[in-house]
PDB file of C-alpha atoms and ligand atoms in Angstrom:
ATOM      1  CA  MET B   8      35.204  10.404  12.331  1.00  0.00           C
ATOM      2  CA  ALA B   9      32.470  11.675  10.377  1.00  0.00           C
ATOM      3  CA  SER B  10      31.891   8.474   8.195  1.00  0.00           C
ATOM      4  CA  THR B  11      31.797   6.392  11.401  1.00  0.00           C
ATOM      5  CA  ARG B  12      29.092   8.697  12.803  1.00  0.00           C
ATOM      6  CA  LEU B  13      27.149   8.386   9.405  1.00  0.00           C
ATOM      7  CA  THR B  14      27.357   4.513   9.718  1.00  0.00           C
ATOM      8  CA  ARG B  15      26.083   4.688  13.198  1.00  0.00           C
ATOM      9  CA  GLN B  16      23.363   6.936  12.380  1.00  0.00           C
ATOM     10  CA  LYS B  17      22.317   4.904   9.463  1.00  0.00           C
ATOM     11  CA  GLN B  18      22.097   1.686  11.573  1.00  0.00           C
ATOM     12  CA  GLU B  19      20.290   3.801  14.245  1.00  0.00           C
ATOM     13  CA  PHE B  20      17.612   4.995  11.826  1.00  0.00           C
ATOM     14  CA  LYS B  21      16.989   1.593  10.371  1.00  0.00           C
ATOM     15  CA  ARG B  22      16.585   0.149  13.675  1.00  0.00           C
ATOM     16  CA  PHE B  23      14.203   2.952  14.643  1.00  0.00           C
ATOM     17  CA  LEU B  24      12.148   2.502  11.651  1.00  0.00           C
ATOM     18  CA  GLU B  25      11.904  -1.335  12.485  1.00  0.00           C
ATOM     19  CA  VAL B  26      10.729  -0.625  15.873  1.00  0.00           C
ATOM     20  CA  ASN B  27       8.100   1.822  14.692  1.00  0.00           C
ATOM     21  CA  ARG B  28       7.002  -0.190  11.536  1.00  0.00           C
ATOM     22  CA  GLU B  29       3.595   0.005  12.575  1.00  0.00           C
ATOM     23  CA  SER B  30       3.541   3.843  12.287  1.00  0.00           C
ATOM     24  CA  GLU B  31       3.390   6.196   9.434  1.00  0.00           C
ATOM     25  CA  MET B  32       5.374   9.163  10.217  1.00  0.00           C
ATOM     26  CA  THR B  33       6.452  12.610   8.835  1.00  0.00           C
ATOM     27  CA  VAL B  34      10.109  13.464   8.666  1.00  0.00           C
ATOM     28  CA  ALA B  35       9.335  16.040  11.539  1.00  0.00           C
ATOM     29  CA  GLU B  36       7.689  13.247  13.671  1.00  0.00           C
ATOM     30  CA  MET B  37      10.630  11.019  13.196  1.00  0.00           C
ATOM     31  CA  ALA B  38      13.104  13.507  14.053  1.00  0.00           C
ATOM     32  CA  GLU B  39      11.275  14.223  17.107  1.00  0.00           C
ATOM     33  CA  LYS B  40      10.979  10.665  18.285  1.00  0.00           C
ATOM     34  CA  LEU B  41      14.560   9.966  17.481  1.00  0.00           C
ATOM     35  CA  LYS B  42      15.421  12.882  19.696  1.00  0.00           C
ATOM     36  CA  GLU B  43      13.223  11.654  22.593  1.00  0.00           C
ATOM     37  CA  ASN B  44      15.057   8.387  22.158  1.00  0.00           C
ATOM     38  CA  GLY B  45      18.394  10.143  22.721  1.00  0.00           C
ATOM     39  CA  SER B  46      19.482  10.246  19.109  1.00  0.00           C
ATOM     40  CA  ASP B  47      21.737  13.116  17.920  1.00  0.00           C
ATOM     41  CA  MET B  48      20.319  13.029  14.440  1.00  0.00           C
ATOM     42  CA  GLY B  49      18.869  16.527  13.489  1.00  0.00           C
ATOM     43  CA  ILE B  50      15.976  16.867  11.071  1.00  0.00           C
ATOM     44  CA  ALA B  51      18.284  17.667   8.131  1.00  0.00           C
ATOM     45  CA  THR B  52      20.006  14.178   8.587  1.00  0.00           C
ATOM     46  CA  VAL B  53      16.713  12.508   9.003  1.00  0.00           C
ATOM     47  CA  TYR B  54      15.413  14.058   5.759  1.00  0.00           C
ATOM     48  CA  ARG B  55      18.482  12.919   4.057  1.00  0.00           C
ATOM     49  CA  ALA B  56      18.193   9.526   5.406  1.00  0.00           C
ATOM     50  CA  VAL B  57      14.356   9.278   4.382  1.00  0.00           C
ATOM     51  CA  ARG B  58      15.090  10.366   0.848  1.00  0.00           C
ATOM     52  CA  ARG B  59      17.926   7.756   0.561  1.00  0.00           C
ATOM     53  CA  LEU B  60      15.771   4.782   1.904  1.00  0.00           C
ATOM     54  CA  GLU B  61      12.856   5.917  -0.219  1.00  0.00           C
ATOM     55  CA  LYS B  62      15.228   5.460  -3.251  1.00  0.00           C
ATOM     56  CA  GLU B  63      16.142   2.095  -1.939  1.00  0.00           C
ATOM     57  CA  GLY B  64      12.434   1.242  -1.465  1.00  0.00           C
ATOM     58  CA  LEU B  65      12.587   0.647   2.229  1.00  0.00           C
ATOM     59  CA  LEU B  66      10.455   3.765   2.859  1.00  0.00           C
ATOM     60  CA  VAL B  67       7.109   4.059   1.093  1.00  0.00           C
ATOM     61  CA  LYS B  68       5.473   7.588   0.843  1.00  0.00           C
ATOM     62  CA  THR B  69       2.006   7.397   1.787  1.00  0.00           C
ATOM     63  CA  VAL B  70      -0.264  10.261   0.940  1.00  0.00           C
ATOM     64  CA  SER B  71      -1.927  11.985   3.853  1.00  0.00           C
ATOM     65  CA  SER B  72      -5.433  13.603   3.711  1.00  0.00           C
ATOM     66  CA  GLY B  73      -6.355  17.142   4.267  1.00  0.00           C
ATOM     67  CA  ALA B  74      -5.250  20.525   3.178  1.00  0.00           C
ATOM     68  CA  GLY B  75      -1.248  21.162   3.359  1.00  0.00           C
ATOM     69  CA  SER B  76      -0.811  17.495   3.668  1.00  0.00           C
ATOM     70  CA  THR B  77       2.552  16.689   4.669  1.00  0.00           C
ATOM     71  CA  ALA B  78       4.143  13.356   3.346  1.00  0.00           C
ATOM     72  CA  ARG B  79       4.102  10.369   5.783  1.00  0.00           C
ATOM     73  CA  TYR B  80       6.379   7.411   5.265  1.00  0.00           C
ATOM     74  CA  ARG B  81       6.051   3.882   6.297  1.00  0.00           C
ATOM     75  CA  TYR B  82       8.797   1.238   6.479  1.00  0.00           C
ATOM     76  CA  SER B  83       8.634  -1.666   4.037  1.00  0.00           C
ATOM     77  CA  SER B  84      10.988  -4.644   4.124  1.00  0.00           C
ATOM     78  CA  GLY B  85      11.406  -5.059   0.498  1.00  0.00           C
ATOM     79  CA  ASP B  86       9.024  -8.168  -0.525  1.00  0.00           C
ATOM     80  CA  GLU B  87       6.301  -5.933   0.726  1.00  0.00           C
ATOM     81  CA  ASN B  88       6.700  -4.052  -2.567  1.00  0.00           C
ATOM     82  CA  ILE B  89       5.043  -6.527  -4.762  1.00  0.00           C
ATOM     83  CA  ARG B  90       2.124  -7.054  -2.574  1.00  0.00           C
ATOM     84  CA  SER B  91      -1.063  -5.127  -2.848  1.00  0.00           C
ATOM     85  CA  ILE B  92      -1.588  -2.830   0.187  1.00  0.00           C
ATOM     86  CA  HIS B  93      -4.617  -2.487   2.239  1.00  0.00           C
ATOM     87  CA  ARG B  94      -4.297  -0.361   5.404  1.00  0.00           C
ATOM     88  CA  VAL B  95      -6.082   1.438   7.829  1.00  0.00           C
ATOM     89  CA  PHE B  96      -4.665   4.419   9.254  1.00  0.00           C
ATOM     90  CA  CYS B  97      -5.143   6.640  12.457  1.00  0.00           C
ATOM     91  CA  LEU B  98      -5.105  10.277  11.774  1.00  0.00           C
ATOM     92  CA  SER B  99      -4.478  11.210  15.419  1.00  0.00           C
ATOM     93  CA  CYS B 100      -1.416   8.947  16.454  1.00  0.00           C
ATOM     94  CA  GLY B 101      -0.326   7.608  12.925  1.00  0.00           C
ATOM     95  CA  LYS B 102      -0.899   4.132  14.020  1.00  0.00           C
ATOM     96  CA  ALA B 103      -1.501   2.052  10.768  1.00  0.00           C
ATOM     97  CA  MET B 104      -2.724  -1.647  10.506  1.00  0.00           C
ATOM     98  CA  ASP B 105      -2.614  -3.929   7.565  1.00  0.00           C
ATOM     99  CA  LEU B 106      -5.856  -5.471   6.599  1.00  0.00           C
ATOM    100  CA  SER B 107      -5.769  -9.144   6.126  1.00  0.00           C
ATOM    101  CA  TYR B 108      -9.384  -8.957   4.931  1.00  0.00           C
ATOM    102  CA  ASN B 109      -9.283  -9.347   1.105  1.00  0.00           C
ATOM    103  CA  PHE B 110     -12.242  -7.442  -0.395  1.00  0.00           C
ATOM    104  CA  THR B 111     -10.230  -6.380  -3.554  1.00  0.00           C
ATOM    105  CA  ASP B 112     -10.723  -9.096  -6.116  1.00  0.00           C
ATOM    106  CA  LYS B 113     -14.142  -7.788  -7.053  1.00  0.00           C
ATOM    107  CA  LEU B 114     -13.106  -4.210  -6.844  1.00  0.00           C
ATOM    108  CA  GLU B 115     -10.106  -4.768  -9.301  1.00  0.00           C
ATOM    109  CA  LYS B 116     -12.332  -6.596 -11.485  1.00  0.00           C
ATOM    110  CA  SER B 117     -14.831  -3.711 -11.736  1.00  0.00           C
ATOM    111  CA  VAL B 118     -12.102  -1.037 -11.927  1.00  0.00           C
ATOM    112  CA  SER B 119     -10.503  -3.025 -14.782  1.00  0.00           C
ATOM    113  CA  GLU B 120     -14.021  -3.097 -16.587  1.00  0.00           C
ATOM    114  CA  VAL B 121     -14.691   0.369 -15.992  1.00  0.00           C
ATOM    115  CA  THR B 122     -11.333   1.714 -17.174  1.00  0.00           C
ATOM    116  CA  GLY B 123     -10.100  -0.658 -19.622  1.00  0.00           C
ATOM    117  CA  TYR B 124      -6.898  -0.847 -17.770  1.00  0.00           C
ATOM    118  CA  SER B 125      -5.170  -4.315 -16.946  1.00  0.00           C
ATOM    119  CA  LEU B 126      -4.245  -3.786 -13.308  1.00  0.00           C
ATOM    120  CA  CYS B 127      -1.261  -5.286 -11.740  1.00  0.00           C
ATOM    121  CA  ASP B 128      -1.161  -3.570  -8.282  1.00  0.00           C
ATOM    122  CA  HIS B 129      -3.102  -1.094  -6.013  1.00  0.00           C
ATOM    123  CA  GLN B 130      -2.912   0.627  -2.832  1.00  0.00           C
ATOM    124  CA  ILE B 131      -5.940   1.253  -0.585  1.00  0.00           C
ATOM    125  CA  MET B 132      -5.840   3.227   2.455  1.00  0.00           C
ATOM    126  CA  PHE B 133      -8.607   3.988   4.968  1.00  0.00           C
ATOM    127  CA  TYR B 134      -8.261   6.955   7.355  1.00  0.00           C
ATOM    128  CA  GLY B 135      -9.792   7.326  10.602  1.00  0.00           C
ATOM    129  CA  LEU B 136      -9.161   7.184  14.445  1.00  0.00           C
ATOM    130  CA  CYS B 137      -7.957   4.106  16.004  1.00  0.00           C
ATOM    131  CA  PRO B 138      -9.704   2.567  19.353  1.00  0.00           C
ATOM    132  CA  ASP B 139      -7.105   4.215  21.515  1.00  0.00           C
ATOM    133  CA  CYS B 140      -7.856   7.810  19.889  1.00  0.00           C
ATOM    134  CA  LYS B 141     -11.429   7.674  19.180  1.00  0.00           C
TER     135      LYS B 141
HETATM  136 ZN1   ZN U  22      -4.770   6.428  17.209  1.00  0.00          ZN
END
């Protein structure tokens, strides 16, 4: 039955994201990895699932650098949404790491002074190559 298959794919996709929570992936990369894992989810199905999870706040779109950039997504387990995000991201393998080092209090203060905005949140992303890829 189609609905049973859909439910299974939904669970399969969430599990996949949890396993790969350290990675930021494009829809195409997700579809490829799922296929490698023996999934029958096609790219259209993955795309729809991504859109739905993005609305639910479980997937966060991260802007990739470079021309013709394709959107990458990372998995977010809800409570993460209210936390400021500082990450370092590998342009080669897509591995991303949270930075525990907090350097942003000063930065936020000066941005606030320069712009006159009262800030409530921010995202900072560093791009480069991870130790495995460099
Ligand atoms: Zn890497």
